[in-house]
Short mmCIF file of C-alpha atoms and ligand atoms in Angstrom, two decimals:
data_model
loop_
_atom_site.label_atom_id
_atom_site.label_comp_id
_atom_site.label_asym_id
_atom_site.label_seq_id
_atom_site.Cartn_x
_atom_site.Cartn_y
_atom_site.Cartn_z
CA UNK A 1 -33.41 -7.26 7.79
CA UNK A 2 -30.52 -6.01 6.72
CA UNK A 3 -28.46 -6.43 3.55
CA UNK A 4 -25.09 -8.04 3.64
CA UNK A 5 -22.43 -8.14 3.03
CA UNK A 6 -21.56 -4.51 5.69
CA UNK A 7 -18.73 -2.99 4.46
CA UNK A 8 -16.67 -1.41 7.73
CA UNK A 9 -13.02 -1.05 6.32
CA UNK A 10 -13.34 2.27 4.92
CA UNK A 11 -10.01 3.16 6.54
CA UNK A 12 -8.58 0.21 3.91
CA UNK A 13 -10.17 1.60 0.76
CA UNK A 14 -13.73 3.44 -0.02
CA UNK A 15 -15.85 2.51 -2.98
CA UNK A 16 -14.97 4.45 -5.88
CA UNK A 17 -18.50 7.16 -5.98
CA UNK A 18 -20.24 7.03 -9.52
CA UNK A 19 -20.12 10.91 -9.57
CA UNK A 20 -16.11 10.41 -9.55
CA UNK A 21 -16.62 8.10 -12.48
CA UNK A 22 -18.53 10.28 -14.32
CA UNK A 23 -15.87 12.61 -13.87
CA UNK A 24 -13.15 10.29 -14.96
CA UNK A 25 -14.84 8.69 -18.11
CA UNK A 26 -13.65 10.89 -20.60
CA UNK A 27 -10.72 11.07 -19.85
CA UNK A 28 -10.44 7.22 -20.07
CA UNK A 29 -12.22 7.43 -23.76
CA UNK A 30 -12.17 10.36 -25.74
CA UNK A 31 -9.77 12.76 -24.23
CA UNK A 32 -6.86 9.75 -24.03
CA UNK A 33 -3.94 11.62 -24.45
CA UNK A 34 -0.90 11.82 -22.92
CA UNK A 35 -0.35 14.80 -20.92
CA UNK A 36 3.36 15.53 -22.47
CA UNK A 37 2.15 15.53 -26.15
CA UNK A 38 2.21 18.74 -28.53
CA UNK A 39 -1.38 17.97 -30.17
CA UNK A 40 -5.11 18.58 -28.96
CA UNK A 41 -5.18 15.27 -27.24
CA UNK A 42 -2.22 16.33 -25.03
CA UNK A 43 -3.75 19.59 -24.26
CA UNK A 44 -7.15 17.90 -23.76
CA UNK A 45 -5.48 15.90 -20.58
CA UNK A 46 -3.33 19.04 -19.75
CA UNK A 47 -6.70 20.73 -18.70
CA UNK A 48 -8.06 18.07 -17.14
CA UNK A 49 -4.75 17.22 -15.20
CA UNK A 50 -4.28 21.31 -14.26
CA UNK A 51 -7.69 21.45 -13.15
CA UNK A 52 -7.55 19.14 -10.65
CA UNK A 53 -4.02 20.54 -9.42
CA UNK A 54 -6.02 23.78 -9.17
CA UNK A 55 -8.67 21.99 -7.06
CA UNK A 56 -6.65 20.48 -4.38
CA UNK A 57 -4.04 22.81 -4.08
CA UNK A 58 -7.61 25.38 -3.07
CA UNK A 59 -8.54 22.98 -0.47
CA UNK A 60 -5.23 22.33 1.22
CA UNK A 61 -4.17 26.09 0.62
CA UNK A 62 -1.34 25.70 -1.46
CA UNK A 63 0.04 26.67 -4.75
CA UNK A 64 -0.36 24.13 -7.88
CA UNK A 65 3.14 24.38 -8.27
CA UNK A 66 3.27 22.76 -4.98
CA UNK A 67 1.34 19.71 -5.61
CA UNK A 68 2.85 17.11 -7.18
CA UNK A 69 0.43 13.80 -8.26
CA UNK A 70 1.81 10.21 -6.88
CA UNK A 71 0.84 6.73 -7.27
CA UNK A 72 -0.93 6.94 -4.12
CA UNK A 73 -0.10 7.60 -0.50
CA UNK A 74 3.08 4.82 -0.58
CA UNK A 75 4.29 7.07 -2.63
CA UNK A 76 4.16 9.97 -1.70
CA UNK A 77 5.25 8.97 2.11
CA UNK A 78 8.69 7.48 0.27
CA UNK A 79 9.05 10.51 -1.45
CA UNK A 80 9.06 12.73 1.46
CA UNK A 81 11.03 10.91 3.74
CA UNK A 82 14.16 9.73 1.26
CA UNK A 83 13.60 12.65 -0.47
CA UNK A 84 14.64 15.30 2.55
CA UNK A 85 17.12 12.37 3.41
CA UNK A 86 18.76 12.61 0.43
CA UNK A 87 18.64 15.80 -0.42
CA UNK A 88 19.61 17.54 3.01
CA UNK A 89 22.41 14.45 4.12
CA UNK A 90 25.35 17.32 4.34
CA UNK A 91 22.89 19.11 6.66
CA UNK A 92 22.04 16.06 9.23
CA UNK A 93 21.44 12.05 8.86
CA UNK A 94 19.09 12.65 11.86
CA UNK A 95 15.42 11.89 10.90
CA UNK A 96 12.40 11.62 13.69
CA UNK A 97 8.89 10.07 12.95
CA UNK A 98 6.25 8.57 15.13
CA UNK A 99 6.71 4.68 16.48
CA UNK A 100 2.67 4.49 14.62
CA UNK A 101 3.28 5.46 11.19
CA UNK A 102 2.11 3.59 7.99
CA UNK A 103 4.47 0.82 7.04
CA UNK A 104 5.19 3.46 4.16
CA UNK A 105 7.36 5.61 6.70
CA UNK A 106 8.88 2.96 9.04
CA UNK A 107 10.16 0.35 6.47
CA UNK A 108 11.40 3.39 4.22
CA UNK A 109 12.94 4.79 7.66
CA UNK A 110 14.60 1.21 8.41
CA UNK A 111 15.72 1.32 4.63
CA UNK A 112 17.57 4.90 5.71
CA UNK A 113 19.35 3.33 8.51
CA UNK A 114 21.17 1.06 6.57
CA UNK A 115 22.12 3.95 4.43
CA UNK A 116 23.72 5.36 7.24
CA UNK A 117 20.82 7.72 8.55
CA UNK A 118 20.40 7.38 12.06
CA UNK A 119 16.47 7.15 13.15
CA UNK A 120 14.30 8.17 16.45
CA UNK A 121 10.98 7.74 16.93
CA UNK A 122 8.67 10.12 19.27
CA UNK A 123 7.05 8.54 22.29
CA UNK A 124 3.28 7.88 22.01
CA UNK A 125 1.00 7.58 24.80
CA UNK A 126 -1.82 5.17 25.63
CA UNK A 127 -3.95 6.36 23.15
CA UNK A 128 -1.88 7.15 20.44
CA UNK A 129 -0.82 11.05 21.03
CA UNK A 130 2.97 12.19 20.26
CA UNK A 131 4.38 13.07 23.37
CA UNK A 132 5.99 16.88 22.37
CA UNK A 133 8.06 17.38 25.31
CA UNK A 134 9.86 13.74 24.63
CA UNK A 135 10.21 14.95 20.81
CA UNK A 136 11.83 18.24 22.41
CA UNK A 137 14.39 15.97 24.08
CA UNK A 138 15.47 13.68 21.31
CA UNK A 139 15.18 16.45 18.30
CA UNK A 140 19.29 17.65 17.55
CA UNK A 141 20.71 19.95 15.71
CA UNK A 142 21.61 17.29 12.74
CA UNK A 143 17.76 16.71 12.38
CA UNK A 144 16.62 17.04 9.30
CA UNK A 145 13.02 15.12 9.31
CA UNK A 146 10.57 15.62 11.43
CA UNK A 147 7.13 13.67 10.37
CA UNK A 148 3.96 12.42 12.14
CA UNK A 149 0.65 11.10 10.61
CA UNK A 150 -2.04 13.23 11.10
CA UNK A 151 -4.58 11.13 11.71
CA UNK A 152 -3.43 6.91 12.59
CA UNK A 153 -5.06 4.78 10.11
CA UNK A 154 -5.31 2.11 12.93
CA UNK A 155 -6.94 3.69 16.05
CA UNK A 156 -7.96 6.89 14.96
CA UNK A 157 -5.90 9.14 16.78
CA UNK A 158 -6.03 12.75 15.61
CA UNK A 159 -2.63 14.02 16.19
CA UNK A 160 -1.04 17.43 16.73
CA UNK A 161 0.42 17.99 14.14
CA UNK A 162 0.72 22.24 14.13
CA UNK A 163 2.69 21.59 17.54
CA UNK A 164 5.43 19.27 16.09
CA UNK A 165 5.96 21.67 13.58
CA UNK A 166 6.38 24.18 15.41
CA UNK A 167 9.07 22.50 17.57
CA UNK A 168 10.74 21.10 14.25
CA UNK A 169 11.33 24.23 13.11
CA UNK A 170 12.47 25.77 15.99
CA UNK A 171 15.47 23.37 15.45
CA UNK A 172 15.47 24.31 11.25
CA UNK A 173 13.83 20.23 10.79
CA UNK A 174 11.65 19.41 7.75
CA UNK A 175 8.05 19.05 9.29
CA UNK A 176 6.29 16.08 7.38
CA UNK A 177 2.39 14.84 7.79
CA UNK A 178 0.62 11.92 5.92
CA UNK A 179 -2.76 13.16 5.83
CA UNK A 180 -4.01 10.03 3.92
CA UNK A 181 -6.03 9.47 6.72
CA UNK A 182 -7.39 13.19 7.21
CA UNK A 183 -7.82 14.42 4.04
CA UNK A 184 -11.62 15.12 3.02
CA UNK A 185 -12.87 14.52 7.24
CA UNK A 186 -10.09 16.97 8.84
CA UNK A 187 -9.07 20.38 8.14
CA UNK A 188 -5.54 19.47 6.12
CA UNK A 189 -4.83 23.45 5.44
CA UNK A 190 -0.71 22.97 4.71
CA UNK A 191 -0.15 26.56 6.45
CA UNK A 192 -2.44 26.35 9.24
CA UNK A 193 -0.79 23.41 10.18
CA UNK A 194 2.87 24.77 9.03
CA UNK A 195 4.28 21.43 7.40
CA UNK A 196 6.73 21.75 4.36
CA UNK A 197 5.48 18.54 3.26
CA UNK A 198 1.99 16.22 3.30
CA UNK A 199 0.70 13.16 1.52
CA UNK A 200 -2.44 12.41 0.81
CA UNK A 201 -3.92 9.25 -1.18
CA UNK A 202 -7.40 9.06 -3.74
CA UNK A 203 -8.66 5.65 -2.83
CA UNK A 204 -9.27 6.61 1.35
CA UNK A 205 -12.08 9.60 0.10
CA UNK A 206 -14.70 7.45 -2.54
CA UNK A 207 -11.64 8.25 -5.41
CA UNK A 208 -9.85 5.78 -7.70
CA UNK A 209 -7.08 3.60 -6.63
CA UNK A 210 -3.26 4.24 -7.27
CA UNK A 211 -3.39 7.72 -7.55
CA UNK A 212 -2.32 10.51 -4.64
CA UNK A 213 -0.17 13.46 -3.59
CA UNK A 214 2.68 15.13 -2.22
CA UNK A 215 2.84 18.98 -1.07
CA UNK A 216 6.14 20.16 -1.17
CA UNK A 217 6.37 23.71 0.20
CA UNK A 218 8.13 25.99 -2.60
CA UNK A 219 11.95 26.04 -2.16
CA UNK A 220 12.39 23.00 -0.43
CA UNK A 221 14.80 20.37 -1.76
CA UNK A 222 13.77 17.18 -2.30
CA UNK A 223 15.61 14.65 -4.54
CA UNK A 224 13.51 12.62 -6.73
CA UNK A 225 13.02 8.64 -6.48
CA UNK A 226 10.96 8.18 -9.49
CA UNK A 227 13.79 9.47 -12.51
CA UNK A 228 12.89 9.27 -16.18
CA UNK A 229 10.71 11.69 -17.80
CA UNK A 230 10.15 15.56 -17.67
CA UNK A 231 6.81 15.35 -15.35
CA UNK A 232 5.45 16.91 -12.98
CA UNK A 233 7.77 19.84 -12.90
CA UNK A 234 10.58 17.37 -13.91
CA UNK A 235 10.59 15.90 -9.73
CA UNK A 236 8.65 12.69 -10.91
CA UNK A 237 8.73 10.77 -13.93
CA UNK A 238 5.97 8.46 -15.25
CA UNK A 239 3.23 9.40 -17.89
CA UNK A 240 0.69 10.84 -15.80
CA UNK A 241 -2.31 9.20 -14.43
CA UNK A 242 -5.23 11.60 -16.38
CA UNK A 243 -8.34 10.16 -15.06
CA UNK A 244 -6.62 8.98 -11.87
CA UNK A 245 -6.09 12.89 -10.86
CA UNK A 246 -9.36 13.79 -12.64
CA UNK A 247 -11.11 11.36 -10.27
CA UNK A 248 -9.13 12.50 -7.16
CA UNK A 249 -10.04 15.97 -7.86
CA UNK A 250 -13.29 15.38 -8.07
CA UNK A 251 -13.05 13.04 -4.92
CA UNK A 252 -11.92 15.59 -2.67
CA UNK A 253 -14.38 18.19 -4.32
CA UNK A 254 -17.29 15.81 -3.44
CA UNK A 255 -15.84 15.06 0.13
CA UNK A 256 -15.21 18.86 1.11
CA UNK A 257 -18.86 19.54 -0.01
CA UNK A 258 -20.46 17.27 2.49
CA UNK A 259 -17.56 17.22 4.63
CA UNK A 260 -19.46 18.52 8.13
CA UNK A 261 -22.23 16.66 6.85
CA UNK A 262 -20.63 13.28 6.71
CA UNK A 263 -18.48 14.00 9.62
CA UNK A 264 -21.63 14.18 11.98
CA UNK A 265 -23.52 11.42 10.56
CA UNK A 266 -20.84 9.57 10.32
CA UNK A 267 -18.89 10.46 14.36
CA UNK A 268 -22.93 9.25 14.95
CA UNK A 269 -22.66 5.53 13.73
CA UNK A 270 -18.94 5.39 15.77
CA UNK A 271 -20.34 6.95 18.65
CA UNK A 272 -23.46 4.25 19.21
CA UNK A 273 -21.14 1.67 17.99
CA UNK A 274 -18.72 2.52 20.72
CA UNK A 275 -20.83 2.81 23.16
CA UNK A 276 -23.35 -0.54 22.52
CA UNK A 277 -19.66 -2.47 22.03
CA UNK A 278 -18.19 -0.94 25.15
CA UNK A 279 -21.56 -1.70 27.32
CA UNK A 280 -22.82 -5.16 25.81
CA UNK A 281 -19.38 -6.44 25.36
CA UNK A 282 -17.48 -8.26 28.45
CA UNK A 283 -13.79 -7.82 28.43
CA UNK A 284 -12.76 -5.23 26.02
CA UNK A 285 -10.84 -2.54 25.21
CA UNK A 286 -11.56 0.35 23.06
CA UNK A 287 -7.94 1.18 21.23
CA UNK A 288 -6.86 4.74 20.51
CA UNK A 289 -8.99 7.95 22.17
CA UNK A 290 -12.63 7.73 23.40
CA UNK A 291 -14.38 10.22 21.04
CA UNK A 292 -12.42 13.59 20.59
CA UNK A 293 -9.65 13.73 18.54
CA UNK A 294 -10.57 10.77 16.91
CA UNK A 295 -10.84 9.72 13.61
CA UNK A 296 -15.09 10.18 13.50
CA UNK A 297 -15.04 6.84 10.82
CA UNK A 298 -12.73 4.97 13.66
CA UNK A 299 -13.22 2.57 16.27
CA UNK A 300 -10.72 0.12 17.35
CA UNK A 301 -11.12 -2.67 20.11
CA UNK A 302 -8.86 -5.43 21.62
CA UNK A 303 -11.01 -8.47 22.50
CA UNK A 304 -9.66 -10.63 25.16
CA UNK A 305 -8.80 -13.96 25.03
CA UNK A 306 -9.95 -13.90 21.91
CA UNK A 307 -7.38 -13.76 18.55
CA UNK A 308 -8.73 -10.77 16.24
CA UNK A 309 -8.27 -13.42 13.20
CA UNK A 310 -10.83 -15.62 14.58
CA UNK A 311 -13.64 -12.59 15.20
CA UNK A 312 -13.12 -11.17 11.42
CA UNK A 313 -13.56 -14.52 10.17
CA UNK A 314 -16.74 -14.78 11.97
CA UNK A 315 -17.89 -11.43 11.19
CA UNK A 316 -17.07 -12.21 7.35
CA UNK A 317 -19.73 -15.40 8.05
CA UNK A 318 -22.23 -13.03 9.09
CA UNK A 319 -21.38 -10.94 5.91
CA UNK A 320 -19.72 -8.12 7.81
CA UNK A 321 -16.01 -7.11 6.12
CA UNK A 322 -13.91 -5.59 9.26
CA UNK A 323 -9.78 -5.78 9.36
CA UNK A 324 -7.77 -7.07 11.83
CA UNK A 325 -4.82 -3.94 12.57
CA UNK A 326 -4.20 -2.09 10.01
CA UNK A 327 -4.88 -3.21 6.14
CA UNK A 328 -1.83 -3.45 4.90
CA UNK A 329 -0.43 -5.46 7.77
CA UNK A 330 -2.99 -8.25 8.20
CA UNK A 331 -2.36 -11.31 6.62
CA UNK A 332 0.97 -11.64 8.66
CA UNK A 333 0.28 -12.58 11.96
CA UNK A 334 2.86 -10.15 13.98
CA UNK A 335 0.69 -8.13 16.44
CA UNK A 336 0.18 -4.61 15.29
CA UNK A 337 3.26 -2.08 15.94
CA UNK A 338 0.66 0.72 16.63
CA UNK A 339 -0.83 -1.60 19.83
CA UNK A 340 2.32 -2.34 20.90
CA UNK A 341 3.47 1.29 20.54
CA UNK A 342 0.63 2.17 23.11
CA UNK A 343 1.70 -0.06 25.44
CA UNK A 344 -0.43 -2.91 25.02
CA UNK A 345 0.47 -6.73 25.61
CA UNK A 346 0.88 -8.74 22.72
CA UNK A 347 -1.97 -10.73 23.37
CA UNK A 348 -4.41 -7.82 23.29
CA UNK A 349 -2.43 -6.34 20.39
CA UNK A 350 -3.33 -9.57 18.55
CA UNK A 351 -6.90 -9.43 19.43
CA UNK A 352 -7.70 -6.02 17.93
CA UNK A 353 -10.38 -5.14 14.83
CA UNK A 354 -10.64 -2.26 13.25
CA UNK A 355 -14.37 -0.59 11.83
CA UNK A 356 -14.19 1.97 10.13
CA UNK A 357 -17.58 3.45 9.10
CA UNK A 358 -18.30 5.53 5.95
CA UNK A 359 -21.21 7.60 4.43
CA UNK A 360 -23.23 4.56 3.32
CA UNK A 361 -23.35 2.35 6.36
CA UNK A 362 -26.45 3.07 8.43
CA UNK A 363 -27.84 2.74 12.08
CA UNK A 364 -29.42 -1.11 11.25
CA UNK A 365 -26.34 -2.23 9.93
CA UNK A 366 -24.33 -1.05 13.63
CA UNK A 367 -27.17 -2.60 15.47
CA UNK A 368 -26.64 -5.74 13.53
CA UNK A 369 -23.13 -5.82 13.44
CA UNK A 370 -23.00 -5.40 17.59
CA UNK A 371 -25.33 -8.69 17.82
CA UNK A 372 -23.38 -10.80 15.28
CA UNK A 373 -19.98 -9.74 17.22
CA UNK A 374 -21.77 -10.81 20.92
CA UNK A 375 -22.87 -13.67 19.80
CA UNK A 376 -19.22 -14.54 17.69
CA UNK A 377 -17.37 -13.18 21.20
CA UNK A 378 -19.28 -15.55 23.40
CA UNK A 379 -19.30 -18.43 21.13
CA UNK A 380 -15.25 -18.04 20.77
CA UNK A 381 -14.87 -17.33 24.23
CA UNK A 382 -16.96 -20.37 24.96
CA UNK A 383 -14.11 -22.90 23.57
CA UNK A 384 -11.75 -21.07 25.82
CA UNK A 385 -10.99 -22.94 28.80
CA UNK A 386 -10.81 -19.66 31.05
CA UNK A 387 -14.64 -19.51 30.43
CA UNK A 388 -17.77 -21.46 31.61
CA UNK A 389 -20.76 -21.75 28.97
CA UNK A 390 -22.25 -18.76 30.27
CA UNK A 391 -19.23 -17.07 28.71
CA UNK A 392 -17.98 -15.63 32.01
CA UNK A 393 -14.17 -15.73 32.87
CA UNK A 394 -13.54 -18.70 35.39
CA UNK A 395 -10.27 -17.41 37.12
CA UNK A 396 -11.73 -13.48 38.25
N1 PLP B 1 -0.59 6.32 5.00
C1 PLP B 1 -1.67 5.95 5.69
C2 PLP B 1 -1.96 6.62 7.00
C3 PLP B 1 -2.54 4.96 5.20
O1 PLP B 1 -3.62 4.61 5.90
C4 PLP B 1 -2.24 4.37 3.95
C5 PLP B 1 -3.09 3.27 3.42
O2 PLP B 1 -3.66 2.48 4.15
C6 PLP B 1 -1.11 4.79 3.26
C7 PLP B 1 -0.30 5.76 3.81
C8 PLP B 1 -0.77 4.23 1.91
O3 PLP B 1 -1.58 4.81 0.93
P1 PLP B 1 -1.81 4.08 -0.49
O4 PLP B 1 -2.70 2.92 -0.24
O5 PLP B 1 -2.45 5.13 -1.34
O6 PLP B 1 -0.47 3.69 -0.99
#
């Protein structure tokens, strides 16, 4: 038997891990100070706060003067985007991102337009890849912005990210990544992969919530949106989230540590998941790549003839917490953009949940999550008159 409720929405948010807790505690109760004050208190959170720069500016290879600590992945994908906008508008008002980014870049990239910023967006294909060669076509000389998650939040895609660089900067463009996704699974080294500029978010890796990052390669120019106070190198103002970064630190410490570890077991519980969905499942569609160079915590399906509001409610009965596209979209009831990006029909890009696995689950809760989602399929499918009661299609 197992124990509900399943938690599979660890592309949403992760639990925060007690060892990150442990981490942050202090610096919560006794070591309380504000990072800007003269006194031992101030110094106190200095340490903690340069520590953790230290930490993750080792694991994506960067400088600490490079990192600079957000309120989270939102953030930091604003900041990069109207940031280079802003600051490089006598250069270009030509900016490029992917058709699938995180609401975070598109409605920030909408916001540009009406500023007078002219936006393309690269082609994808059926599962989710940037097309290059298309992104050769449409990049200009006034680009400035060139950005592309680097792993989708929705179907998994893992996306190649060193390439579009490459071809941004052949044409002197800003190459951006969100890595909110990647960070702690994929290898998010900032020079391997030749961006000037990645975000990355706490609360996707087992960290606390409203805390992240933005790498901003030395001696690039990008204008602030947060004004006020003289932090983080004078780019961001805000009194500093201590314990936030503490935690993150120590979230991305813990998740690099285990990192192939979790990435096996983990590719393990998507890959039987798949492949039982995929095999016991009538009329479906697996969204996003089959297994490489996907996301190994990912799997995405459309279900046919079947809205994806009515499975997750189902699955919620059965104590099993899925989402329905991506997180921050559900609750409105507009098919996903990143379905309809890949060139699915609306109805299939309204049928679509999201699991997304994480070091905890286990093989018992898969197995019982692929029963309670046949017997939820058939039993929808059953007040659909295109089926009989066996649950077979009438009209094929
Ligand atoms: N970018 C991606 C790819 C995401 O998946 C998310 C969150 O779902 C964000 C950005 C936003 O990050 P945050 O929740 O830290 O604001």
């Amino acid at each position: 038997m197992v124990k509900t409720p399943i938690y599979f929405d660890h592309a949403a948010t992760t639990p925060l891990d007690k060892k990150v807790l442990d981490k942050m505690m202090p610096y919560l109760t006794d070591n309380f100070g504000n990072a800007n004050s003269q006194h031992v208190f101030g110094r106190n959170a200095v340490k903690g706060v340069d520590d953790a720069r230290d930490t993750i500016a080792g694991f994506i290879n960067c400088k600490p003067s490079e990192l600079y600590f957000t309120s989270g992945g939102t953030e930091a994908d604003n900041w990069a985007l109207r940031g280079v906008a802003h600051a490089y508008k006598n250069k270009g008002k030509h900016l490029i991102i992917s058709p699938i980014e995180h609401a975070a870049m598109i409605v920030t990239a909408k916001a540009l337009v009406k500023e007078g910023f002219s936006v393309d967006f690269m082609k994808v294909d059926k599962d989710g890849f940037i097309d290059l060669e298309h992104l050769k076509s449409i990049i200009r000389d006034d680009t400035i912005f060139v950005g592309c998650m680097l792993a989708n939040n929705e179907v998994g895609t893992i996306e190649p990210i060193k390439e579009m660089a490459k071809i941004a900067h052949e044409k002197g463009a800003i190459a951006f990544t969100d890595a909110v996704q990647a960070a702690g699974v994929l290898d998010i080294d900032v020079k391997d992969l030749g961006v000037d500029l990645m975000s990355m978010s706490s609360h996707k890796i087992y960290g606390p919530k409203g805390v992240g990052a933005l790498y901003i390669r030395n001696g690039l120019k990008v204008e602030s949106i947060i004004t006020g106070g003289h932090q983080e190198r004078t780019k961001r103002g805000g009194t500093t989230n201590v314990a936030g970064v503490v935690g993150f630190a120590e979230a991305f410490r813990l998740a690099m540590a285990d990192r192939e570890k979790n990435f096996e077991y983990v590719t393990s519980l998507r890959d039987r998941f798949i492949d039982r969905i995929l095999q016991e499942v009538p009329y479906v569609k697996l969204n996003g790549p089959y297994k490489t160079n996907r996301l190994p915590a990912n799997a995405d399906f459309s279900f046919e003839y079947i809205e994806g509001e009515s499975i997750l409610f189902s699955l919620d009965l059965a104590g099993i917490a899925v989402s329905s596209g991506s997180a921050c979209s559900s609750g409105s009831l507009e098919p996903s953009h990143v379905l309809l990006s890949l060139g699915l029909p609306e109805e299939l890009a309204h049928g679509s949940i999201r699991f997304s696995f994480g070091k905890h689950n286990t093989v018992e809760e898969v197995d019982y999550a692929v029963e309670e989602i046949k017997s939820a399929v058939k039993r929808l499918r059953e007040m659909s008159p295109l089926f009989n009661a066996k649950g077979e299609i009438k009209n094929v």
